[in-house]
Amino acid sequence: MTHVVRFHEHGGPEVLRIENLDIPALGQGEIQIRVKALGLNRAEALLRSGTYIQTPPLPSGLGLEAAGVVEAVGEAVHGFAPGDAVSVVPPSSMARWPAYGEIATYPAELVVKHPPSLSWEEAAAVWMQYLTAYGALIDIAKLSKEDFVVITAASSSVGLAAIQIANIVGATAIAVTRTSAKREALLKFGAAHVVASADEDLEARLKEIASPDNIRVVFDAVGGPIFAPLTAAMARGGILIEYGGLSPEPTPFPLFAVLAKTLTLRGYLVHEITGDPVKLEAAKAFILDGLMSGSLKPAIAKTFSFEQIVEAHRFLESNEQFGKIVVSVD
C-alpha cells in the first residue's frame, strides 16, 4: 500500500484527498520510483478543476513532475538500478502516469538520472519548465544572440527558465510581469529588461527597449488583451509562441499587425518535445549540460509537505510565487 493524492470530483484545492492504495504491478519497460519531492504545475490545478485539455475518468490521480529513488525496474529496462537518483520527464497523461504519491511508476524513457548536485526539490522542478522553454525558444524559434525575446508571466517557473535559456544563447531577455513588485528579483535573476504591463505602456516600452524592428520572438503564457501591444511591438517576420491562457479575457486576433508584419502566431505544447524521441534526447542533453554547468538552476518559490497538498494548490492559484512550488514527500 502507498499514499497517493486523488480527486473524486472537480473543484478547488479542497477536493484533493490523500488515500491509501495498492501499489500496481510493475510492467515491462517501467520503473517504480520512491518519490522524494514533487513539482507543482498549473496544468494540475486545471485538471483538478475540470478545465484542462484532458478530462480523465474520476477518481483520478494527478501530477507531472517527481524526483526520487528507483525502487524497482521492470523487464527490458536497461541503465537503471534500485537506488539510482532520478527525476521524471512530464508524461503525455498525468492521469495515466500520476506523480502525486509516495510511489510512482513511469515508462523508462521518461526517467532521467539528474546531476547529483541538485536537491530533491530542485530535481523535481527541472523538466516541465526547462523542456517547455527549450522547445519554444531553441527548437521552434531557433533563438540566437542577435535576438530580443519577450517573455510574459516572467516570474513563473517557465518564465524564469526562459530567461536562463535566453542568457545561455546570448539573447536579450525582456521580462514582462504584471506589476513592478518583482522587477528587482527578475533583474537579479538575469532579465536584461523588465516591463510591468499594469504600470507601463507595454507597446511603447518594448519599442523603446528594442526598437520596432528587433523583437523577433515573443514567448507568451497569458493571451487576452496583451496580444495587441505584443504584436504591435514585434519585428517583421517575427514569431509569437503561445503556450498558455492565463488571461480570463478573450484573446483578439491582431489581424493588421499579422498582415503588415507577416507574423507567425503559433500554439505550442511541451508534448511536441516529450513525444518525439529525437527532440527529447536533444532537449535533455541541452538541459543536463546547463544544470551541470550551473547556467540552469531552478528557482524554488516555496516548499510544502505532502500532507499540505491542499495548501500547496491554494498557493499555486494565488499567483504570488517566484519560481516553482514543490512538495517534499520524504
PDB file of C-alpha atoms in Angstrom, residues 110-253:
ATOM      1  CA  LEU A 110      10.648   9.313 -19.142  1.00  0.00           C
ATOM      2  CA  VAL A 111      13.091   8.737 -16.283  1.00  0.00           C
ATOM      3  CA  VAL A 112      16.375  10.671 -16.120  1.00  0.00           C
ATOM      4  CA  LYS A 113      19.416  10.472 -13.871  1.00  0.00           C
ATOM      5  CA  HIS A 114      19.854  14.102 -12.890  1.00  0.00           C
ATOM      6  CA  PRO A 115      23.079  15.739 -11.663  1.00  0.00           C
ATOM      7  CA  PRO A 116      23.805  14.785  -8.030  1.00  0.00           C
ATOM      8  CA  SER A 117      24.386  18.453  -7.185  1.00  0.00           C
ATOM      9  CA  LEU A 118      20.617  19.031  -7.261  1.00  0.00           C
ATOM     10  CA  SER A 119      18.495  18.718  -4.145  1.00  0.00           C
ATOM     11  CA  TRP A 120      15.357  16.579  -4.396  1.00  0.00           C
ATOM     12  CA  GLU A 121      13.269  19.753  -4.539  1.00  0.00           C
ATOM     13  CA  GLU A 122      15.386  21.199  -7.358  1.00  0.00           C
ATOM     14  CA  ALA A 123      15.334  17.906  -9.263  1.00  0.00           C
ATOM     15  CA  ALA A 124      11.520  17.848  -9.071  1.00  0.00           C
ATOM     16  CA  ALA A 125      11.475  21.362 -10.538  1.00  0.00           C
ATOM     17  CA  VAL A 126      13.511  20.703 -13.676  1.00  0.00           C
ATOM     18  CA  TRP A 127      11.787  19.032 -16.568  1.00  0.00           C
ATOM     19  CA  MET A 128       8.459  20.752 -17.164  1.00  0.00           C
ATOM     20  CA  GLN A 129       9.859  24.272 -17.052  1.00  0.00           C
ATOM     21  CA  TYR A 130      13.083  23.705 -18.964  1.00  0.00           C
ATOM     22  CA  LEU A 131      11.576  21.406 -21.610  1.00  0.00           C
ATOM     23  CA  THR A 132       8.749  23.897 -22.211  1.00  0.00           C
ATOM     24  CA  ALA A 133      11.124  26.837 -22.597  1.00  0.00           C
ATOM     25  CA  TYR A 134      13.658  24.846 -24.628  1.00  0.00           C
ATOM     26  CA  GLY A 135      11.043  23.586 -27.085  1.00  0.00           C
ATOM     27  CA  ALA A 136       9.731  27.069 -27.773  1.00  0.00           C
ATOM     28  CA  LEU A 137      12.943  29.080 -27.796  1.00  0.00           C
ATOM     29  CA  ILE A 138      15.532  26.633 -29.118  1.00  0.00           C
ATOM     30  CA  ASP A 139      13.645  24.011 -31.142  1.00  0.00           C
ATOM     31  CA  ILE A 140      10.989  26.255 -32.706  1.00  0.00           C
ATOM     32  CA  ALA A 141      12.271  29.851 -32.621  1.00  0.00           C
ATOM     33  CA  LYS A 142      15.977  28.987 -33.056  1.00  0.00           C
ATOM     34  CA  LEU A 143      16.816  31.780 -30.621  1.00  0.00           C
ATOM     35  CA  SER A 144      20.284  33.301 -31.105  1.00  0.00           C
ATOM     36  CA  LYS A 145      22.488  36.001 -29.623  1.00  0.00           C
ATOM     37  CA  GLU A 146      21.149  38.601 -32.075  1.00  0.00           C
ATOM     38  CA  ASP A 147      17.594  38.217 -30.781  1.00  0.00           C
ATOM     39  CA  PHE A 148      15.457  40.146 -28.358  1.00  0.00           C
ATOM     40  CA  VAL A 149      12.898  37.792 -26.763  1.00  0.00           C
ATOM     41  CA  VAL A 150       9.846  38.961 -24.826  1.00  0.00           C
ATOM     42  CA  ILE A 151       8.849  36.576 -22.017  1.00  0.00           C
ATOM     43  CA  THR A 152       5.460  37.102 -20.362  1.00  0.00           C
ATOM     44  CA  ALA A 153       4.475  35.635 -16.978  1.00  0.00           C
ATOM     45  CA  ALA A 154       8.183  36.021 -16.392  1.00  0.00           C
ATOM     46  CA  SER A 155       8.177  35.122 -12.688  1.00  0.00           C
ATOM     47  CA  SER A 156       6.581  31.726 -13.333  1.00  0.00           C
ATOM     48  CA  SER A 157       8.825  28.678 -13.375  1.00  0.00           C
ATOM     49  CA  VAL A 158       8.677  28.503 -17.192  1.00  0.00           C
ATOM     50  CA  GLY A 159       9.279  32.247 -17.499  1.00  0.00           C
ATOM     51  CA  LEU A 160      12.372  32.033 -15.321  1.00  0.00           C
ATOM     52  CA  ALA A 161      13.586  29.005 -17.277  1.00  0.00           C
ATOM     53  CA  ALA A 162      13.157  31.004 -20.486  1.00  0.00           C
ATOM     54  CA  ILE A 163      15.273  33.843 -19.082  1.00  0.00           C
ATOM     55  CA  GLN A 164      18.079  31.423 -18.243  1.00  0.00           C
ATOM     56  CA  ILE A 165      17.933  29.724 -21.656  1.00  0.00           C
ATOM     57  CA  ALA A 166      17.948  33.094 -23.424  1.00  0.00           C
ATOM     58  CA  ASN A 167      21.064  34.018 -21.456  1.00  0.00           C
ATOM     59  CA  ILE A 168      22.786  30.755 -22.385  1.00  0.00           C
ATOM     60  CA  VAL A 169      22.497  31.547 -26.110  1.00  0.00           C
ATOM     61  CA  GLY A 170      23.270  35.246 -25.593  1.00  0.00           C
ATOM     62  CA  ALA A 171      19.830  36.614 -26.494  1.00  0.00           C
ATOM     63  CA  THR A 172      18.400  39.683 -24.741  1.00  0.00           C
ATOM     64  CA  ALA A 173      15.579  38.671 -22.390  1.00  0.00           C
ATOM     65  CA  ILE A 174      12.780  41.194 -21.814  1.00  0.00           C
ATOM     66  CA  ALA A 175      10.682  40.020 -18.864  1.00  0.00           C
ATOM     67  CA  VAL A 176       7.038  41.106 -18.766  1.00  0.00           C
ATOM     68  CA  THR A 177       5.312  40.933 -15.399  1.00  0.00           C
ATOM     69  CA  ARG A 178       2.004  42.395 -14.237  1.00  0.00           C
ATOM     70  CA  THR A 179       3.274  44.875 -11.617  1.00  0.00           C
ATOM     71  CA  SER A 180       6.618  46.286 -10.537  1.00  0.00           C
ATOM     72  CA  ALA A 181       6.703  44.171  -7.365  1.00  0.00           C
ATOM     73  CA  LYS A 182       9.007  41.538  -8.893  1.00  0.00           C
ATOM     74  CA  ARG A 183      11.111  43.890 -11.027  1.00  0.00           C
ATOM     75  CA  GLU A 184      14.277  43.714  -8.918  1.00  0.00           C
ATOM     76  CA  ALA A 185      14.003  39.955  -8.454  1.00  0.00           C
ATOM     77  CA  LEU A 186      13.693  39.448 -12.223  1.00  0.00           C
ATOM     78  CA  LEU A 187      16.670  41.691 -12.947  1.00  0.00           C
ATOM     79  CA  LYS A 188      18.722  39.845 -10.340  1.00  0.00           C
ATOM     80  CA  PHE A 189      17.672  36.523 -11.897  1.00  0.00           C
ATOM     81  CA  GLY A 190      19.062  37.568 -15.268  1.00  0.00           C
ATOM     82  CA  ALA A 191      16.453  39.509 -17.234  1.00  0.00           C
ATOM     83  CA  ALA A 192      18.072  42.319 -19.230  1.00  0.00           C
ATOM     84  CA  HIS A 193      14.902  44.438 -19.003  1.00  0.00           C
ATOM     85  CA  VAL A 194      11.641  44.254 -17.052  1.00  0.00           C
ATOM     86  CA  VAL A 195       8.304  45.748 -18.125  1.00  0.00           C
ATOM     87  CA  ALA A 196       5.328  45.925 -15.739  1.00  0.00           C
ATOM     88  CA  SER A 197       2.295  45.625 -18.006  1.00  0.00           C
ATOM     89  CA  ALA A 198      -0.178  47.086 -15.486  1.00  0.00           C
ATOM     90  CA  ASP A 199       2.025  50.093 -14.713  1.00  0.00           C
ATOM     91  CA  GLU A 200       3.558  50.927 -18.098  1.00  0.00           C
ATOM     92  CA  ASP A 201       2.558  51.249 -21.744  1.00  0.00           C
ATOM     93  CA  LEU A 202       3.673  47.805 -22.897  1.00  0.00           C
ATOM     94  CA  GLU A 203       3.930  48.558 -26.608  1.00  0.00           C
ATOM     95  CA  ALA A 204       5.794  51.822 -26.069  1.00  0.00           C
ATOM     96  CA  ARG A 205       8.237  50.303 -23.569  1.00  0.00           C
ATOM     97  CA  LEU A 206       9.033  47.342 -25.807  1.00  0.00           C
ATOM     98  CA  LYS A 207       9.682  49.646 -28.760  1.00  0.00           C
ATOM     99  CA  GLU A 208      11.837  51.853 -26.547  1.00  0.00           C
ATOM    100  CA  ILE A 209      13.918  48.877 -25.362  1.00  0.00           C
ATOM    101  CA  ALA A 210      14.383  47.059 -28.661  1.00  0.00           C
ATOM    102  CA  SER A 211      13.124  49.454 -31.374  1.00  0.00           C
ATOM    103  CA  PRO A 212      10.152  48.418 -33.535  1.00  0.00           C
ATOM    104  CA  ASP A 213      12.324  46.199 -35.727  1.00  0.00           C
ATOM    105  CA  ASN A 214      14.188  43.999 -33.251  1.00  0.00           C
ATOM    106  CA  ILE A 215      11.699  41.844 -31.316  1.00  0.00           C
ATOM    107  CA  ARG A 216      11.647  38.658 -33.361  1.00  0.00           C
ATOM    108  CA  VAL A 217      10.443  36.235 -30.645  1.00  0.00           C
ATOM    109  CA  VAL A 218       7.630  36.500 -28.103  1.00  0.00           C
ATOM    110  CA  PHE A 219       7.031  33.658 -25.630  1.00  0.00           C
ATOM    111  CA  ASP A 220       3.578  34.184 -24.139  1.00  0.00           C
ATOM    112  CA  ALA A 221       1.608  32.359 -21.451  1.00  0.00           C
ATOM    113  CA  VAL A 222      -1.117  34.963 -20.997  1.00  0.00           C
ATOM    114  CA  GLY A 223      -3.159  35.673 -24.127  1.00  0.00           C
ATOM    115  CA  GLY A 224      -6.070  38.079 -23.795  1.00  0.00           C
ATOM    116  CA  PRO A 225      -5.742  41.829 -24.492  1.00  0.00           C
ATOM    117  CA  ILE A 226      -1.928  41.684 -24.200  1.00  0.00           C
ATOM    118  CA  PHE A 227      -1.835  40.267 -27.752  1.00  0.00           C
ATOM    119  CA  ALA A 228      -2.372  43.702 -29.299  1.00  0.00           C
ATOM    120  CA  PRO A 229       0.617  45.522 -27.751  1.00  0.00           C
ATOM    121  CA  LEU A 230       2.857  42.456 -28.059  1.00  0.00           C
ATOM    122  CA  THR A 231       2.292  42.020 -31.782  1.00  0.00           C
ATOM    123  CA  ALA A 232       2.397  45.783 -32.391  1.00  0.00           C
ATOM    124  CA  ALA A 233       5.935  45.840 -30.981  1.00  0.00           C
ATOM    125  CA  MET A 234       7.215  42.837 -32.953  1.00  0.00           C
ATOM    126  CA  ALA A 235       9.595  42.862 -35.895  1.00  0.00           C
ATOM    127  CA  ARG A 236       8.575  41.920 -39.414  1.00  0.00           C
ATOM    128  CA  GLY A 237       8.614  38.146 -39.804  1.00  0.00           C
ATOM    129  CA  GLY A 238       8.550  37.610 -36.041  1.00  0.00           C
ATOM    130  CA  ILE A 239       7.055  34.656 -34.216  1.00  0.00           C
ATOM    131  CA  LEU A 240       4.785  34.673 -31.169  1.00  0.00           C
ATOM    132  CA  ILE A 241       4.682  31.309 -29.417  1.00  0.00           C
ATOM    133  CA  GLU A 242       1.619  30.835 -27.225  1.00  0.00           C
ATOM    134  CA  TYR A 243       1.826  28.139 -24.548  1.00  0.00           C
ATOM    135  CA  GLY A 244      -0.850  29.174 -22.062  1.00  0.00           C
ATOM    136  CA  GLY A 245      -4.022  31.129 -21.464  1.00  0.00           C
ATOM    137  CA  LEU A 246      -3.736  32.816 -18.091  1.00  0.00           C
ATOM    138  CA  SER A 247      -5.931  35.761 -19.033  1.00  0.00           C
ATOM    139  CA  PRO A 248      -9.643  35.238 -18.323  1.00  0.00           C
ATOM    140  CA  GLU A 249     -10.467  37.727 -21.089  1.00  0.00           C
ATOM    141  CA  PRO A 250     -10.934  36.880 -24.788  1.00  0.00           C
ATOM    142  CA  THR A 251      -7.829  36.928 -26.972  1.00  0.00           C
ATOM    143  CA  PRO A 252      -8.367  39.170 -30.020  1.00  0.00           C
ATOM    144  CA  PHE A 253      -6.726  38.237 -33.288  1.00  0.00           C
TER     145      PHE A 253
END
